mmCIF file with all atom_site columns, C-alpha atoms and ligand atoms in Angstrom:
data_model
loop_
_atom_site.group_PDB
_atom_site.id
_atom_site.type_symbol
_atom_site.label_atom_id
_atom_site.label_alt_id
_atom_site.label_comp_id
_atom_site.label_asym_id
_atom_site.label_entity_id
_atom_site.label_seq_id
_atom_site.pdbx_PDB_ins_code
_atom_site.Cartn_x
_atom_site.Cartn_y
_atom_site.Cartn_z
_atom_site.occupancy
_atom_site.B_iso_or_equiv
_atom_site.pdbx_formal_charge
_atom_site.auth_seq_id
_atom_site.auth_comp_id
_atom_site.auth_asym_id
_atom_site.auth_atom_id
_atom_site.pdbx_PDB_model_num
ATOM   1   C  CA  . UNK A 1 1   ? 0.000   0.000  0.000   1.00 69.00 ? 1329 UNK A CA  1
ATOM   2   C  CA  . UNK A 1 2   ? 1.272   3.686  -0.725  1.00 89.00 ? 1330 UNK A CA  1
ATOM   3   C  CA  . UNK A 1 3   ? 0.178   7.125  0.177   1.00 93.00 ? 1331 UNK A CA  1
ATOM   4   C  CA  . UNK A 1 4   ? -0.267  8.789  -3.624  1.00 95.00 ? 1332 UNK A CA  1
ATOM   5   C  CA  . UNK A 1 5   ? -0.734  12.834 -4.336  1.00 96.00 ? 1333 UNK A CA  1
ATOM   6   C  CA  . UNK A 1 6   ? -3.648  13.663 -4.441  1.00 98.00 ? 1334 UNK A CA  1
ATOM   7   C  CA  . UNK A 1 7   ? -4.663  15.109 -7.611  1.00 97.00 ? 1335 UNK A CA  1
ATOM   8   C  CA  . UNK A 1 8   ? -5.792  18.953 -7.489  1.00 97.00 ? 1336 UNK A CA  1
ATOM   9   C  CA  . UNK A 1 9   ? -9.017  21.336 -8.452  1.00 97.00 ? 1337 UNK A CA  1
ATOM   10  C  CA  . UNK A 1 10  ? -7.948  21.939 -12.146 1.00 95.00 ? 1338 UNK A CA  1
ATOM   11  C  CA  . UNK A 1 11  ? -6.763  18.884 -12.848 1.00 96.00 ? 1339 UNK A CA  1
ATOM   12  C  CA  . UNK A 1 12  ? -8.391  17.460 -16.169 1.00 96.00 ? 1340 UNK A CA  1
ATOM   13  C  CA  . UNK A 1 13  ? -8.417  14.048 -14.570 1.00 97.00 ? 1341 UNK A CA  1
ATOM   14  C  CA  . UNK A 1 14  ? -10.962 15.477 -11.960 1.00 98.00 ? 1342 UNK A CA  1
ATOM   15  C  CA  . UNK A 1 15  ? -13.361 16.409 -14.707 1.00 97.00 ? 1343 UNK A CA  1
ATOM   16  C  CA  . UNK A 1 16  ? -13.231 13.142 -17.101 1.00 98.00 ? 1344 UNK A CA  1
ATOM   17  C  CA  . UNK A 1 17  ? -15.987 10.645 -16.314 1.00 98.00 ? 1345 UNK A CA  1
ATOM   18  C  CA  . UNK A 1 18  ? -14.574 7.688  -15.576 1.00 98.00 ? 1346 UNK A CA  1
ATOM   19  C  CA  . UNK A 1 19  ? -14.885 3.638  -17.121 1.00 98.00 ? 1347 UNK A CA  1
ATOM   20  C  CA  . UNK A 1 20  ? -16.664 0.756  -15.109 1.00 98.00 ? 1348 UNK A CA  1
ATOM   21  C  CA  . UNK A 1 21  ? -14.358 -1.898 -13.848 1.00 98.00 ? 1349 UNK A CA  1
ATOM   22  C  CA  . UNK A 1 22  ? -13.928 -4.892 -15.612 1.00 98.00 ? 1350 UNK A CA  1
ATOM   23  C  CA  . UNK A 1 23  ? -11.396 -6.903 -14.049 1.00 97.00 ? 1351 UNK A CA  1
ATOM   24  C  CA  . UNK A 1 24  ? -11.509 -7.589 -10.215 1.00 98.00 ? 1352 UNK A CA  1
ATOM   25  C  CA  . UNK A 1 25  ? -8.106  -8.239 -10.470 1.00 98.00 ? 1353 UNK A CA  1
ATOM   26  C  CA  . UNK A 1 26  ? -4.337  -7.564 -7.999  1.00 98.00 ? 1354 UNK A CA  1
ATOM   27  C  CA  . UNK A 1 27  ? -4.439  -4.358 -9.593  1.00 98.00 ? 1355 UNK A CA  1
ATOM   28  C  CA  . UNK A 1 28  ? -7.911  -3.473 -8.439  1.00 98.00 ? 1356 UNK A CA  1
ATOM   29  C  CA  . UNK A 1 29  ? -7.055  -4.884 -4.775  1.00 98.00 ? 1357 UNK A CA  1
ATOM   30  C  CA  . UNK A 1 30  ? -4.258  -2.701 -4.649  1.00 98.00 ? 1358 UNK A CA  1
ATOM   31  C  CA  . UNK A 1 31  ? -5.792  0.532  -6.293  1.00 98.00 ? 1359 UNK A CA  1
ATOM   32  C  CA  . UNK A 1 32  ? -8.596  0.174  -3.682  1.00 98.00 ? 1360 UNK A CA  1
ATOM   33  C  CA  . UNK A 1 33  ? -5.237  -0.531 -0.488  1.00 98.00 ? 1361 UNK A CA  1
ATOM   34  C  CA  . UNK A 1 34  ? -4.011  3.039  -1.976  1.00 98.00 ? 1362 UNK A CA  1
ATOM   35  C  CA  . UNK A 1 35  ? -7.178  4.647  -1.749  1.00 98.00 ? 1363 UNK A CA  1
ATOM   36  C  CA  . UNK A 1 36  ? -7.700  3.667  1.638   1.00 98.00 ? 1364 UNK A CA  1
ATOM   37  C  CA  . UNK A 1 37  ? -4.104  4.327  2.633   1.00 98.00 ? 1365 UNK A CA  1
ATOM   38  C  CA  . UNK A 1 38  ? -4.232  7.780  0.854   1.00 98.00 ? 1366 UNK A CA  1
ATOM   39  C  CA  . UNK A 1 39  ? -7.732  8.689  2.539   1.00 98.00 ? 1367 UNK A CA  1
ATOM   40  C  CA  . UNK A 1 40  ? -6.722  7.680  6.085   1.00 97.00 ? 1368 UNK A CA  1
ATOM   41  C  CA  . UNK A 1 41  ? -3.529  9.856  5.793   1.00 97.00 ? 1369 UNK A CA  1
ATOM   42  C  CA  . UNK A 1 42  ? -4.825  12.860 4.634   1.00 97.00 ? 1370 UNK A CA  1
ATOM   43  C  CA  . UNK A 1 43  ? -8.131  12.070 7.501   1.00 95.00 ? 1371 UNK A CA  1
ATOM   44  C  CA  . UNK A 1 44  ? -10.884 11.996 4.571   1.00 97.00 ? 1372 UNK A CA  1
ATOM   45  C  CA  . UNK A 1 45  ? -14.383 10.449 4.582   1.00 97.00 ? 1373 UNK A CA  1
ATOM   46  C  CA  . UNK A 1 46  ? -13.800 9.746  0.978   1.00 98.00 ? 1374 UNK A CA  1
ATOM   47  C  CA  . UNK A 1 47  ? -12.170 9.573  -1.788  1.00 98.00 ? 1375 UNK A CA  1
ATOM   48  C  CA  . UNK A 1 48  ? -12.229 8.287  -5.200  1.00 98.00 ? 1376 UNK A CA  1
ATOM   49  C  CA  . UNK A 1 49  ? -10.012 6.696  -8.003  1.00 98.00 ? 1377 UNK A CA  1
ATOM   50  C  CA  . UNK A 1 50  ? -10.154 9.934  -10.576 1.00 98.00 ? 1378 UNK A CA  1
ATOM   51  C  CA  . UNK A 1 51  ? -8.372  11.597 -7.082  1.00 98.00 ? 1379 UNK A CA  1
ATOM   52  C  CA  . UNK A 1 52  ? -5.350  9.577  -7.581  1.00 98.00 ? 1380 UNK A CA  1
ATOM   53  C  CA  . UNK A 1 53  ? -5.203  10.196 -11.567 1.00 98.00 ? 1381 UNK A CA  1
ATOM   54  C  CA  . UNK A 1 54  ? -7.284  7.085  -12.107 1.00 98.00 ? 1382 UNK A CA  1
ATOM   55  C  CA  . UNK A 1 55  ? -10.374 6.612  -13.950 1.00 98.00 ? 1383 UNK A CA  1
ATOM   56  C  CA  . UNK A 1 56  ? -11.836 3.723  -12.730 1.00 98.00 ? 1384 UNK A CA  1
ATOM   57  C  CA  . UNK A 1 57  ? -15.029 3.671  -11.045 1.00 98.00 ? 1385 UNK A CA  1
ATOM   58  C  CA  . UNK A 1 58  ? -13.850 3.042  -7.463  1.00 98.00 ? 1386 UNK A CA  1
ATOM   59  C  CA  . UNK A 1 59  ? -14.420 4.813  -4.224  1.00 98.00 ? 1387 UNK A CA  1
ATOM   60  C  CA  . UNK A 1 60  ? -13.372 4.619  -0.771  1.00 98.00 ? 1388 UNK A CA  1
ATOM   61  C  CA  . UNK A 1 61  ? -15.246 5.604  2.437   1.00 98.00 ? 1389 UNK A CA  1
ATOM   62  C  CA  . UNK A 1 62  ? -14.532 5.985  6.232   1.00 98.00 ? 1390 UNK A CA  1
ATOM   63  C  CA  . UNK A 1 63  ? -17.517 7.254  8.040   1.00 97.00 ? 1391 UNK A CA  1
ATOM   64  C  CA  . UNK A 1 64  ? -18.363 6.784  11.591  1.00 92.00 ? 1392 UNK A CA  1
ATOM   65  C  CA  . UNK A 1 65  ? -14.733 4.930  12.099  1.00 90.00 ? 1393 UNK A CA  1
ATOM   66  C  CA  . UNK A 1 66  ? -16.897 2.274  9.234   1.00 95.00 ? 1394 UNK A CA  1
ATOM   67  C  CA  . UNK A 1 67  ? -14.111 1.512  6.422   1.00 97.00 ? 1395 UNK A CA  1
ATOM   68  C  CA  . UNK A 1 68  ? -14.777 0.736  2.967   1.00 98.00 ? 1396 UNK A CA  1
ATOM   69  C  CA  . UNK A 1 69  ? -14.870 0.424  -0.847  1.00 98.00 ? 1397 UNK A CA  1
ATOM   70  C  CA  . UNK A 1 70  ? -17.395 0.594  -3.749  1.00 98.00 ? 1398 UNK A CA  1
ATOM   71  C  CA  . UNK A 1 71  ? -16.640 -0.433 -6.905  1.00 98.00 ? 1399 UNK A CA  1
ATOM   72  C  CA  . UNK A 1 72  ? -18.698 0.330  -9.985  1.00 98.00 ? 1400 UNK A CA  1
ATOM   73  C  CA  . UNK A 1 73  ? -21.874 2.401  -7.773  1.00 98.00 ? 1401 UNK A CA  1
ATOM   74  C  CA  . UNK A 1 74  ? -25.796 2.836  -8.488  1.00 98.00 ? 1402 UNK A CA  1
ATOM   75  C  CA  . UNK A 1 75  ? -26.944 5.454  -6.252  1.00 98.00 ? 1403 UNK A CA  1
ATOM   76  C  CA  . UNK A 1 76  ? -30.845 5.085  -5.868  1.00 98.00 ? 1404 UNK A CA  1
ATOM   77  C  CA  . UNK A 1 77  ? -33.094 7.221  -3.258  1.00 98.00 ? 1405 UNK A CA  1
ATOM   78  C  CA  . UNK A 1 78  ? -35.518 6.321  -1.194  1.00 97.00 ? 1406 UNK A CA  1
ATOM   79  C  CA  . UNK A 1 79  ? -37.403 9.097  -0.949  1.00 98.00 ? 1407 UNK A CA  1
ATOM   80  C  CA  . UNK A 1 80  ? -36.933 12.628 -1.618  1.00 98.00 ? 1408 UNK A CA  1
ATOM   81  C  CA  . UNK A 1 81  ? -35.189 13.631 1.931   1.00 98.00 ? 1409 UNK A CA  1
ATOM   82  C  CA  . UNK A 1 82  ? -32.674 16.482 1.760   1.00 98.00 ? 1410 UNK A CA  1
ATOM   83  C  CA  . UNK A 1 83  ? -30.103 17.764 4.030   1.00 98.00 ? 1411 UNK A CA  1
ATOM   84  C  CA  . UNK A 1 84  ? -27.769 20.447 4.335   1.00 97.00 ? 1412 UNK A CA  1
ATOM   85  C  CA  . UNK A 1 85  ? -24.819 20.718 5.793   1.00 96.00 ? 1413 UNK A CA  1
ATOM   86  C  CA  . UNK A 1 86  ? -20.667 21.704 4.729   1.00 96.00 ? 1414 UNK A CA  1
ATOM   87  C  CA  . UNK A 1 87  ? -19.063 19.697 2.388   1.00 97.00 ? 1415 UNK A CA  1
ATOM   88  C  CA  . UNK A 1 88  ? -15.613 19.467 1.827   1.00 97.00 ? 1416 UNK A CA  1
ATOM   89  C  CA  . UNK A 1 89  ? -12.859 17.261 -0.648  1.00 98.00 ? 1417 UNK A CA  1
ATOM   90  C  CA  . UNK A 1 90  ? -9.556  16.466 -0.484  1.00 98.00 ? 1418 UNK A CA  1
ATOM   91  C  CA  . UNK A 1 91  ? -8.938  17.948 -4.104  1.00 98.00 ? 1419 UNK A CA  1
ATOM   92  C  CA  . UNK A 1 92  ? -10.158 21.214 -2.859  1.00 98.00 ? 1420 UNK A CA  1
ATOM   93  C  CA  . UNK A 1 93  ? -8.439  21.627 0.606   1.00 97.00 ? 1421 UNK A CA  1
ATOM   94  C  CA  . UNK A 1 94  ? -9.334  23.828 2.843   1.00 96.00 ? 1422 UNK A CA  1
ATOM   95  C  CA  . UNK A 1 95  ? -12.648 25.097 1.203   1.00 97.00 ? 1423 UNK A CA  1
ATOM   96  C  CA  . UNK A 1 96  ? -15.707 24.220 2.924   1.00 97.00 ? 1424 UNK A CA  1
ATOM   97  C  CA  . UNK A 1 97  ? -18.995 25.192 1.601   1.00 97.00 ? 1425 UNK A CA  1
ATOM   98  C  CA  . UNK A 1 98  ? -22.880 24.209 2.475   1.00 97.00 ? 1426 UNK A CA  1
ATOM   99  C  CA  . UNK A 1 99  ? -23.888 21.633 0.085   1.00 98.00 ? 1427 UNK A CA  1
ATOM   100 C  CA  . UNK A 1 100 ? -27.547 20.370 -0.600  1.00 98.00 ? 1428 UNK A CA  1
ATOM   101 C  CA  . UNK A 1 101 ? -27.932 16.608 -0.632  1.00 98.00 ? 1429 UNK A CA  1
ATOM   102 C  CA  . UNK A 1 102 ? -30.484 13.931 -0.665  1.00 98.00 ? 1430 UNK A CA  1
ATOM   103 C  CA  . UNK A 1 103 ? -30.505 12.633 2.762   1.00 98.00 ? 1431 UNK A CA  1
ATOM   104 C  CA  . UNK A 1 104 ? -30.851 8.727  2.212   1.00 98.00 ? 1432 UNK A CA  1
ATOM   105 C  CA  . UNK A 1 105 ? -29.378 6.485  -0.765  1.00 98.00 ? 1433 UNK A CA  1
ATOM   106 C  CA  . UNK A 1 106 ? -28.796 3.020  -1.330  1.00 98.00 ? 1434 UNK A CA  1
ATOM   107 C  CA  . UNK A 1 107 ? -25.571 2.419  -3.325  1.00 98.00 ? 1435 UNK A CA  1
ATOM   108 C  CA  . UNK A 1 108 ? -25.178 -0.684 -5.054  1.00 98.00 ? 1436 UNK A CA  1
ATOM   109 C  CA  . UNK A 1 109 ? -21.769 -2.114 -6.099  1.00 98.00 ? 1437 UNK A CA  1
ATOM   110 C  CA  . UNK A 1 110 ? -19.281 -4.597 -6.159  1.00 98.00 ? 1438 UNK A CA  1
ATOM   111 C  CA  . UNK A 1 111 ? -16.487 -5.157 -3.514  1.00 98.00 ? 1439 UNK A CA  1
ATOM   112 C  CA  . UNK A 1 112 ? -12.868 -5.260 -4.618  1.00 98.00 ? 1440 UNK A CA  1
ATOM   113 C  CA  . UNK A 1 113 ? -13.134 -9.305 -5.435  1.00 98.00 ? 1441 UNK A CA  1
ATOM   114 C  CA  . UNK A 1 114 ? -16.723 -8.989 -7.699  1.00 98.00 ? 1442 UNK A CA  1
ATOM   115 C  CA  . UNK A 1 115 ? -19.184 -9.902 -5.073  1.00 98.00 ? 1443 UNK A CA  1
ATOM   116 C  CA  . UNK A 1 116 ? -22.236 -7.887 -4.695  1.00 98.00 ? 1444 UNK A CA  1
ATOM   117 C  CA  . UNK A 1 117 ? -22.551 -5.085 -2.109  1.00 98.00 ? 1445 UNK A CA  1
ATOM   118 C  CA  . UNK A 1 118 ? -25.468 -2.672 -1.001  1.00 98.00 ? 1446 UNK A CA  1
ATOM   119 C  CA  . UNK A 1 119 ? -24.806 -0.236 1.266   1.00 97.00 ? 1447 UNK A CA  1
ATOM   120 C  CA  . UNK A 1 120 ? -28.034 2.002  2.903   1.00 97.00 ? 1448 UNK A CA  1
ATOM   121 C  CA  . UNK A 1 121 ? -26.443 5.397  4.012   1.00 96.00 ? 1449 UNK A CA  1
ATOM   122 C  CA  . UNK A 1 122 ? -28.353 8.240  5.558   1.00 97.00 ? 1450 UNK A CA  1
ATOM   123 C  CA  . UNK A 1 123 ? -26.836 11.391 6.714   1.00 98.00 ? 1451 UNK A CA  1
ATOM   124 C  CA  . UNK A 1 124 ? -22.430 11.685 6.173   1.00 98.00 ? 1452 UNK A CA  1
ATOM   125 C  CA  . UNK A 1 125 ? -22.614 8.164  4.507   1.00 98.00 ? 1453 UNK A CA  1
ATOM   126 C  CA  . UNK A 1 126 ? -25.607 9.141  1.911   1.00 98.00 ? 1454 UNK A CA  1
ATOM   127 C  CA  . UNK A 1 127 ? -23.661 12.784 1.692   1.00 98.00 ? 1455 UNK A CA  1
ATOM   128 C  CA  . UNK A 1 128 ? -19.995 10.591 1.100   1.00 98.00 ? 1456 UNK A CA  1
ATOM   129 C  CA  . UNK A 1 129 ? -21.636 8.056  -1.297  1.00 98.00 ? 1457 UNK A CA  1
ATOM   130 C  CA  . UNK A 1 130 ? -23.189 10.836 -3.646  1.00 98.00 ? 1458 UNK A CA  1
ATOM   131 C  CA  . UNK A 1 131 ? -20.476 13.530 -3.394  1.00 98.00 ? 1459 UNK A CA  1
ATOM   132 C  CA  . UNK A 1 132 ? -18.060 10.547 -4.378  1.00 98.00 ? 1460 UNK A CA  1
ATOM   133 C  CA  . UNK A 1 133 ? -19.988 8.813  -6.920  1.00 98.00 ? 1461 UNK A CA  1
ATOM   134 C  CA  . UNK A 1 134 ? -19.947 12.612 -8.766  1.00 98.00 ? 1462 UNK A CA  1
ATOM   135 C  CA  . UNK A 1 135 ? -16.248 12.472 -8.671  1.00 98.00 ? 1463 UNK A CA  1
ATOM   136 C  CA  . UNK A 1 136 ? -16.490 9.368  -10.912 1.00 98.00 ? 1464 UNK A CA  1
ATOM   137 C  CA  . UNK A 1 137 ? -19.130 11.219 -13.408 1.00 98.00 ? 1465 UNK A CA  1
ATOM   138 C  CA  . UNK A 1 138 ? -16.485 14.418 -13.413 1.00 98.00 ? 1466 UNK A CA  1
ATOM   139 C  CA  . UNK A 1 139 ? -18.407 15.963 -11.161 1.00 98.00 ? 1467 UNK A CA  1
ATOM   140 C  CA  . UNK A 1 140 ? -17.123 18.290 -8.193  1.00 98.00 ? 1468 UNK A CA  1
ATOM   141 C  CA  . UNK A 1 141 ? -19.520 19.450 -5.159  1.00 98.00 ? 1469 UNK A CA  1
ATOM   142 C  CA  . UNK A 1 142 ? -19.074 23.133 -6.431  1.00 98.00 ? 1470 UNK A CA  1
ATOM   143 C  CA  . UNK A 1 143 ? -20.975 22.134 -9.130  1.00 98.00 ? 1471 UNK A CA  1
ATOM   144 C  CA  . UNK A 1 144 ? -23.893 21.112 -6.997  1.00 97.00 ? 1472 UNK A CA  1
ATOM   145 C  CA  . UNK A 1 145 ? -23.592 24.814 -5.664  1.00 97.00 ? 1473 UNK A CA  1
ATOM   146 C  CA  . UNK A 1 146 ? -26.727 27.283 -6.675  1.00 96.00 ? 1474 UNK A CA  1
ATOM   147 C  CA  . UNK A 1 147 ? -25.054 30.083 -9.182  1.00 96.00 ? 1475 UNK A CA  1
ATOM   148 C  CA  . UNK A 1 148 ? -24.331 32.593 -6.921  1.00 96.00 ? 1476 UNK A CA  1
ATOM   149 C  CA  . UNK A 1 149 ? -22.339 30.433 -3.874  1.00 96.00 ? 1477 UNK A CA  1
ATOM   150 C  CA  . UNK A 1 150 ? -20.762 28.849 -6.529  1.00 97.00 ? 1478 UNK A CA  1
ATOM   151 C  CA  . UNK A 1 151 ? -19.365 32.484 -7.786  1.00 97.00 ? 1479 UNK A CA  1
ATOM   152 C  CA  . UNK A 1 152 ? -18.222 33.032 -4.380  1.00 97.00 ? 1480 UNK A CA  1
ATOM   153 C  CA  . UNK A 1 153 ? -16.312 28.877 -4.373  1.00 97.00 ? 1481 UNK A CA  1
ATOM   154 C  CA  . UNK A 1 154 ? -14.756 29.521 -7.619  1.00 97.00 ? 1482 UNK A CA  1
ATOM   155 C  CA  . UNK A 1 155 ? -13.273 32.767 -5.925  1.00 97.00 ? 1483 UNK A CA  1
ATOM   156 C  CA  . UNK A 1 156 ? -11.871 31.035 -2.834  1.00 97.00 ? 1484 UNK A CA  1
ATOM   157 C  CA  . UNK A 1 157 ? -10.443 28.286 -5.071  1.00 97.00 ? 1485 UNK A CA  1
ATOM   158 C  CA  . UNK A 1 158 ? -8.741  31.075 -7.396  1.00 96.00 ? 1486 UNK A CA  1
ATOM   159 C  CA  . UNK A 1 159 ? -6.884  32.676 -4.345  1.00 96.00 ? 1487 UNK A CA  1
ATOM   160 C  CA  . UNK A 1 160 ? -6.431  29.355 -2.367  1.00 96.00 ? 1488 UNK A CA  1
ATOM   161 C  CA  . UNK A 1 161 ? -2.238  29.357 -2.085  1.00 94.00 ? 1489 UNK A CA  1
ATOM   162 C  CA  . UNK A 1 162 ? -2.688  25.793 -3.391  1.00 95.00 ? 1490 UNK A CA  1
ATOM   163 C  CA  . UNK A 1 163 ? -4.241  26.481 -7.179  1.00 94.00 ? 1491 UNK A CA  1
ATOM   164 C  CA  . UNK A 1 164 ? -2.058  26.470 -9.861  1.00 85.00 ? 1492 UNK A CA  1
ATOM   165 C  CA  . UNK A 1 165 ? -3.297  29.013 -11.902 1.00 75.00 ? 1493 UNK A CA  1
ATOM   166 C  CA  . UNK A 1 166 ? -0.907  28.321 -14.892 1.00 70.00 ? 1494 UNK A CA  1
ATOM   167 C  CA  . UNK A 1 167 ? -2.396  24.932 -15.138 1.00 64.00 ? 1495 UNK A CA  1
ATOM   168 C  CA  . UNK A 1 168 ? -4.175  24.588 -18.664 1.00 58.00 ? 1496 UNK A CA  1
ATOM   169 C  CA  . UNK A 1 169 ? -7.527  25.800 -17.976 1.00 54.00 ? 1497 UNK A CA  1
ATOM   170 C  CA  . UNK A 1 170 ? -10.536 22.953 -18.270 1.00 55.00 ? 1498 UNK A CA  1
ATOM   171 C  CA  . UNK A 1 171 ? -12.434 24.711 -20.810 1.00 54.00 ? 1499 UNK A CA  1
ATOM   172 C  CA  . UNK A 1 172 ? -13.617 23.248 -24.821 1.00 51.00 ? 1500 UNK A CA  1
ATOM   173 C  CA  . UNK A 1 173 ? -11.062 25.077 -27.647 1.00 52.00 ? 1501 UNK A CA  1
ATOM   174 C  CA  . UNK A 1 174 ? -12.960 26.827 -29.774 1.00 52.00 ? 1502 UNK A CA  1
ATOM   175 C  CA  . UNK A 1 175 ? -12.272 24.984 -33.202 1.00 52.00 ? 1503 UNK A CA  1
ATOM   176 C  CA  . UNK A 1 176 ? -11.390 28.548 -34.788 1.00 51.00 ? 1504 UNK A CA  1
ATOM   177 C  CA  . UNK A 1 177 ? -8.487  28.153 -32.598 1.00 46.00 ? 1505 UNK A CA  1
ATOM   178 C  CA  . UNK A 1 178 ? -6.696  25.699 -35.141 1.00 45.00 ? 1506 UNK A CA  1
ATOM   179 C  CA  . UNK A 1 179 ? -6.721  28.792 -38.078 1.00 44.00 ? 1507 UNK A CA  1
ATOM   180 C  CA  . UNK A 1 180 ? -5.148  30.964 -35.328 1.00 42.00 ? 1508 UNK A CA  1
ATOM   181 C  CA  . UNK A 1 181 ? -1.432  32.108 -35.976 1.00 42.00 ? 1509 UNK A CA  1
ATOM   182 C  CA  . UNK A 1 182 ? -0.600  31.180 -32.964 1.00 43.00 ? 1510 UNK A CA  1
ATOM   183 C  CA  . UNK A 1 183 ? -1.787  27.213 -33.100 1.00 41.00 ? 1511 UNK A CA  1
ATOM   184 C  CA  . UNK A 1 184 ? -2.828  26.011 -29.458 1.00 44.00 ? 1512 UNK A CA  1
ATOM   185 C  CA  . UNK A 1 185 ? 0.294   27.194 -27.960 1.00 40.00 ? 1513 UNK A CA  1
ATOM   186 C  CA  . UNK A 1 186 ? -0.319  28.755 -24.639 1.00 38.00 ? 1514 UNK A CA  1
HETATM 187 NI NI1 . LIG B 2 .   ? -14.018 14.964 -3.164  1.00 76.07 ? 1055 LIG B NI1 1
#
């Protein structure tokens, strides 16, 4: 097991969907040890294989001292239960920011050797299983922000000492962009 970086807001890896697992194989086993290693160290509730620069559907959990994986989730809901309450991720330390969520889910899954799993989560575990099964769909909890608190997130993130602002920014080129003189230099 090893303690990986964890990959950072801005990072393209964080914003490409990624591929069911096929193989519940020694590579799986130990993607899902450095997961749980990397999680524990840096005291998460979650965390999830895009994190590491992998884009397999796997997550990790470790909620009410419960430890665990989920490969390949289904998220259903119950019922239509919200709650709100600050959210935070590892690829956007130090930024906290109230977060809507349903308030129960079942997740379904595999474990890390292709047996069946279903976990029923209400409250941190339904907010960890949804906020992590987004990171596999390219999705980040400032997206689930309303317009304007989202405004505010993208501000923090822009002066937070750890964003790399000459990173390549995650937007579509315009295909114009191939006629320009200057190519798709930066
Ligand atoms: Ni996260």
């Amino acid at each position: 097991m090893t303690v990986q970086p964890i990959r950072l807001f801005g990072d393209p890896v964080l914003r490409t969907p990624a591929e069911p697992v096929v193989d519940f194989d020694a590579e799986l086993r130990r993607l899902v040890a450095d997961l749980t290693e990397t999680m524990r160290e840096a005291s998460g509730v979650g965390l999830a294989a895009p994190q590491l620069g992998v884009g397999l559907r796997v997550f990790t959990f470790d909620v009410d001292d419960v430890v665990g994986h989920l490969v390949n989730p289904e998220l259903s809901f119950p019922d239509e239960e919200e709650q709100e309450g600050q959210e935070g991720c590892l690829s956007i330390p130090g930024l906290y920011f109230d977060t809507k969520r349903r308030l129960n889910v079942v997740a379904k899954g595999f474990d890390m050797y292709g047996d069946p799993v279903r976990i029923v989560g209400t409250e941190l575990m339904a907010r960890c299983a949804q906020h992590e099964t987004d990171h596999l769909d390219g999705v980040l909890f400032v997206d689930r922000l309303d317009p304007e608190a989202r405004k505010e997130a993208m501000k923090a993130i822009r002066a937070a000492e750890w964003y790399d602002a000459g990173a390549p920014p995650a937007v579509k080129l315009s295909p114009h962009a191939s006629t320009s003189p200057f190519g798709l230099g930066r």
